[in-house]
XYZ file of C-alpha atoms in Angstrom:
319
model
C -3.983 8.591 23.611
C -4.018 6.826 21.056
C -1.525 3.801 20.103
C -0.306 5.000 17.356
C 3.107 5.461 16.089
C 2.230 7.505 12.643
C 2.770 11.361 12.192
C -0.374 12.914 12.143
C -0.010 16.269 10.009
C -2.898 19.005 9.078
C -1.771 19.752 5.751
C -3.115 22.018 2.725
C -4.522 20.831 -0.568
C -1.814 22.730 -2.465
C -2.920 21.885 -5.769
C -5.294 19.655 -7.697
C -4.953 18.783 -11.083
C -5.934 16.022 -13.719
C -3.855 13.348 -14.151
C -5.566 11.097 -16.748
C -9.152 10.175 -17.698
C -11.029 10.054 -14.053
C -7.645 10.407 -11.947
C -6.508 13.734 -10.242
C -3.754 14.277 -8.500
C -2.923 16.360 -5.388
C -0.540 18.228 -3.790
C -0.375 18.534 0.174
C 2.004 20.810 1.815
C 2.360 22.085 5.535
C 0.793 25.179 5.683
C 3.551 27.277 7.216
C 5.985 25.874 5.254
C 7.629 23.426 7.200
C 9.343 20.266 5.678
C 7.523 17.296 5.805
C 8.262 13.494 7.275
C 11.039 11.398 4.959
C 9.554 8.707 2.737
C 10.567 5.776 0.858
C 9.363 4.563 -2.565
C 6.693 2.281 -2.334
C 5.214 4.447 1.128
C 2.097 5.472 1.910
C -0.435 8.119 3.771
C -3.673 8.115 5.021
C -5.928 10.661 4.244
C -8.651 11.174 6.911
C -11.468 13.180 4.764
C -14.254 12.597 7.420
C -14.046 10.781 11.082
C -15.449 8.201 9.337
C -14.033 8.516 5.874
C -9.603 7.491 6.007
C -7.939 5.919 2.902
C -4.659 5.568 1.652
C -2.652 6.701 -0.859
C 0.429 6.071 -2.502
C 2.768 8.584 -2.782
C 4.386 9.454 -5.877
C 6.271 12.608 -5.805
C 9.983 12.602 -5.399
C 11.315 11.713 -1.542
C 13.821 14.341 -1.977
C 11.190 16.906 -2.176
C 10.050 17.313 0.965
C 7.879 20.826 0.481
C 4.848 18.844 -0.771
C 3.452 15.118 -0.302
C 1.627 14.423 -4.261
C -0.914 11.500 -4.396
C -2.921 10.458 -7.409
C -6.747 9.339 -6.839
C -9.109 7.191 -9.212
C -12.548 7.937 -9.362
C -14.139 4.379 -8.643
C -17.924 4.668 -9.229
C -18.314 1.241 -7.472
C -15.870 2.131 -4.287
C -16.697 2.726 -0.505
C -16.726 6.923 -1.057
C -12.971 7.737 -0.475
C -12.374 8.625 -4.513
C -15.480 10.168 -4.565
C -14.761 12.792 -1.862
C -11.898 13.453 -3.373
C -13.081 14.267 -6.691
C -15.845 16.021 -5.725
C -15.689 17.847 -2.394
C -11.513 18.646 -2.042
C -10.595 22.169 -3.371
C -7.493 23.844 -3.057
C -6.673 25.477 -0.019
C -8.333 22.931 2.177
C -6.884 21.780 5.197
C -6.435 17.760 5.423
C -5.731 15.458 7.832
C -3.121 13.056 6.981
C -1.087 10.213 8.931
C 1.789 8.485 7.699
C 4.127 8.107 5.631
C 3.953 3.995 5.910
C 5.367 1.942 4.023
C 4.792 -1.730 3.318
C 6.309 -2.222 0.081
C 9.903 -1.159 0.121
C 11.909 -1.167 -3.098
C 14.921 -3.782 -1.697
C 18.536 -2.907 -3.229
C 18.815 -4.676 -6.319
C 20.868 -5.040 -9.600
C 17.912 -5.414 -11.755
C 13.779 -4.629 -11.679
C 11.172 -5.552 -13.346
C 8.420 -3.454 -12.520
C 4.868 -3.892 -13.479
C 2.048 -1.963 -13.269
C -1.835 -2.020 -13.962
C -4.098 1.301 -14.032
C -3.742 3.475 -10.782
C -1.302 0.517 -9.308
C 1.425 2.881 -10.975
C 1.478 5.185 -8.337
C 4.192 3.426 -5.876
C 6.202 2.482 -9.101
C 7.166 6.129 -10.170
C 9.257 6.683 -7.518
C 10.363 3.589 -7.496
C 11.972 3.470 -11.256
C 13.271 6.785 -10.560
C 15.504 5.280 -7.818
C 16.606 2.285 -9.594
C 17.560 4.841 -12.295
C 19.543 6.984 -9.711
C 21.025 3.733 -8.149
C 22.134 2.536 -11.882
C 19.995 -0.797 -12.122
C 18.951 -2.653 -14.742
C 15.404 -2.297 -14.866
C 12.078 -2.249 -16.732
C 8.819 -0.838 -16.498
C 5.727 -2.644 -18.110
C 2.775 -0.570 -17.888
C -1.060 -1.767 -18.286
C -4.377 -0.087 -18.475
C -7.852 0.137 -20.023
C -6.513 3.083 -22.412
C -3.599 5.130 -22.832
C -5.874 8.300 -21.588
C -6.451 6.343 -18.583
C -2.974 5.898 -18.082
C -2.210 8.572 -15.399
C 1.891 10.098 -15.850
C 2.509 7.744 -19.334
C 3.823 10.355 -21.122
C 6.423 11.833 -18.251
C 7.220 8.524 -18.019
C 7.914 7.649 -21.463
C 10.014 11.334 -22.380
C 11.943 10.664 -19.651
C 13.137 6.833 -19.172
C 12.221 5.740 -23.155
C 12.288 2.218 -24.076
C 12.871 1.205 -20.586
C 8.952 2.189 -20.221
C 6.612 -0.028 -22.106
C 3.027 1.133 -22.862
C -0.061 -1.392 -23.120
C -3.102 0.157 -23.826
C -5.986 -2.803 -24.117
C -8.034 -0.681 -26.398
C -4.058 -0.870 -28.610
C -2.441 -3.782 -27.569
C -3.167 -7.205 -26.206
C -2.440 -7.608 -22.385
C 0.517 -7.983 -20.522
C 2.215 -10.387 -22.088
C 3.527 -12.106 -18.772
C 4.152 -15.366 -20.266
C 7.370 -13.116 -22.267
C 8.071 -11.684 -19.097
C 8.848 -14.124 -16.553
C 8.941 -17.138 -18.554
C 12.515 -17.213 -17.656
C 14.137 -17.141 -14.336
C 16.520 -14.055 -14.238
C 19.325 -13.980 -11.855
C 19.634 -11.288 -8.779
C 16.516 -9.518 -10.471
C 13.516 -8.295 -8.119
C 9.859 -8.366 -9.249
C 7.652 -5.360 -7.952
C 4.105 -5.242 -8.818
C 0.806 -2.579 -7.936
C -2.454 -3.016 -9.836
C -5.721 -4.685 -9.762
C -6.277 -8.024 -8.112
C -6.594 -10.326 -11.418
C -2.913 -8.911 -12.729
C -1.457 -9.613 -9.531
C -3.009 -12.730 -9.120
C -1.648 -13.627 -12.681
C 1.801 -11.898 -11.583
C 2.337 -14.286 -8.741
C 1.237 -17.561 -10.307
C 4.378 -17.094 -13.378
C 6.267 -15.925 -10.542
C 6.161 -19.337 -8.845
C 9.521 -21.052 -10.491
C 10.851 -18.002 -9.574
C 13.298 -17.844 -6.079
C 11.722 -16.901 -2.943
C 11.466 -13.085 -2.374
C 11.646 -12.006 -5.629
C 8.304 -11.044 -5.928
C 6.929 -7.934 -4.042
C 2.985 -6.900 -4.487
C 1.132 -4.497 -3.139
C -2.491 -4.772 -3.240
C -5.363 -2.425 -2.846
C -8.301 -4.848 -2.376
C -7.863 -7.823 0.673
C -7.550 -11.411 -0.893
C -9.772 -13.828 0.020
C -9.639 -15.596 3.220
C -10.042 -19.285 3.793
C -11.465 -19.754 7.969
C -9.108 -19.088 10.390
C -6.844 -21.806 11.379
C -8.244 -21.695 15.314
C -12.210 -21.741 14.877
C -12.565 -20.800 18.712
C -12.291 -18.130 21.455
C -8.267 -16.848 22.372
C -6.783 -14.613 24.979
C -4.874 -11.665 24.329
C -2.773 -10.095 26.907
C -1.852 -5.988 26.168
C 1.208 -5.247 27.790
C 1.220 -1.548 27.793
C -2.373 -1.342 28.773
C -1.764 -4.352 31.464
C -5.569 -6.102 30.400
C -6.002 -9.658 29.592
C -8.834 -10.084 26.868
C -10.974 -12.222 25.179
C -11.322 -12.354 21.497
C -14.320 -14.860 20.647
C -15.076 -16.257 16.901
C -17.223 -12.925 15.973
C -14.804 -11.027 16.973
C -11.751 -9.193 15.577
C -9.081 -8.331 17.997
C -9.300 -4.997 16.814
C -13.170 -5.262 17.604
C -11.970 -6.871 20.850
C -9.359 -4.502 21.917
C -11.698 -1.679 21.481
C -14.510 -3.132 23.076
C -12.009 -3.237 26.352
C -11.634 0.469 26.024
C -7.983 0.630 24.254
C -7.791 3.448 21.511
C -6.100 1.671 18.339
C -6.247 4.046 15.283
C -7.062 2.006 12.069
C -8.410 2.758 8.854
C -9.691 -0.284 6.406
C -10.262 -3.165 8.961
C -9.410 -5.746 5.639
C -5.650 -6.097 6.226
C -4.601 -3.832 3.426
C -3.437 -0.894 4.714
C -1.000 -1.603 7.793
C -2.355 1.021 10.164
C -3.671 -1.220 12.474
C -0.005 -3.189 12.628
C 0.984 -4.317 15.932
C 4.471 -5.700 17.839
C 3.565 -9.658 18.925
C 5.927 -10.682 21.888
C 4.378 -13.998 22.153
C 2.547 -16.880 20.544
C 1.324 -17.635 17.068
C -0.504 -16.006 14.471
C -2.737 -16.895 11.931
C -1.900 -14.373 9.338
C -4.711 -13.110 7.292
C -3.150 -9.669 5.635
C -2.850 -9.030 2.274
C 0.797 -6.926 3.239
C 3.296 -8.790 4.698
C 5.467 -10.656 2.697
C 5.815 -15.033 3.567
C 9.068 -14.270 5.447
C 7.737 -11.319 7.058
C 4.894 -13.374 8.361
C 6.714 -16.727 9.548
C 8.906 -14.517 11.452
C 5.885 -13.952 14.068
C 6.832 -10.691 15.128
C 3.630 -8.608 13.938
C 0.576 -8.602 12.768
C -2.590 -7.157 11.140
C -5.367 -7.006 14.520
C -8.083 -6.206 12.045
C -8.057 -9.422 10.598
C -5.075 -11.730 11.723
C -5.697 -13.967 14.895
C -4.472 -16.792 17.056
C -3.679 -20.210 16.208
C -2.478 -21.037 20.120
C -5.117 -20.106 23.038
C -3.165 -16.909 23.959
C -1.048 -13.764 21.878
C 0.737 -11.530 23.910
C 0.589 -7.951 22.059
C 2.553 -4.906 22.415
C -0.645 -2.558 22.934
């Protein structure tokens, strides 16, 4: 059996609508009408589109509505095929295998928030701003995109929240003014950002002077990696499987585990989705993922075995 902790469901595509230029919104439900597992703002699910094609999409509906899960998918012409499959192949009534929900982008309690979204990065932010509003927190959302027509949910956000939402279509305004937005450190304020890599990198740079733990980002693509800390092979003890394996420099831990006959469910294999997250029981990890915060990496109690490695001769993992 796969060593996997997520729920796997066979859901029906209830509706498929246009959310913006190049964006479709899917609503998924249980064919028998059973309530779906609970989720929290920032969570995503895996859509298993074919045996070889699994993609992650942020839940962007209402966590209180357990009848449906909603995701929005941007067609990416230069992508790896997932968004094109969703746009061209999926139709209402189709059954889709779904895993999750899983959350590495949790909204932490705070009296104040700054939310920054770029393009389809608005999807995990939607439930966050609603949660902040319901909690009575102070918050601002700055939402950028190529054009107003390409910005999913923009009109709905403005209608519901008014001047708490600032839209920045690139064809109408200059880019998001990060120096003005982030130039002054504000106490008891958390920053949440999701969008393309250049935006995330710029926001990260502008938050250098903010307190540690203030900034939370979610990446759709993996960050650039340096050479691993340890260049040679290392051993990995698999406590649940009763095996000890060797990971060579040419292998990932995931590849070595799979080659040893241990079935671990994975997806992106680039450290962005969290599907292969594995508890660490011993040893120290060379964290190379794009998910865990510096504080979570320093805790050394979990790792993404698709990209992360060992800094020591031997790791002990709960697999």
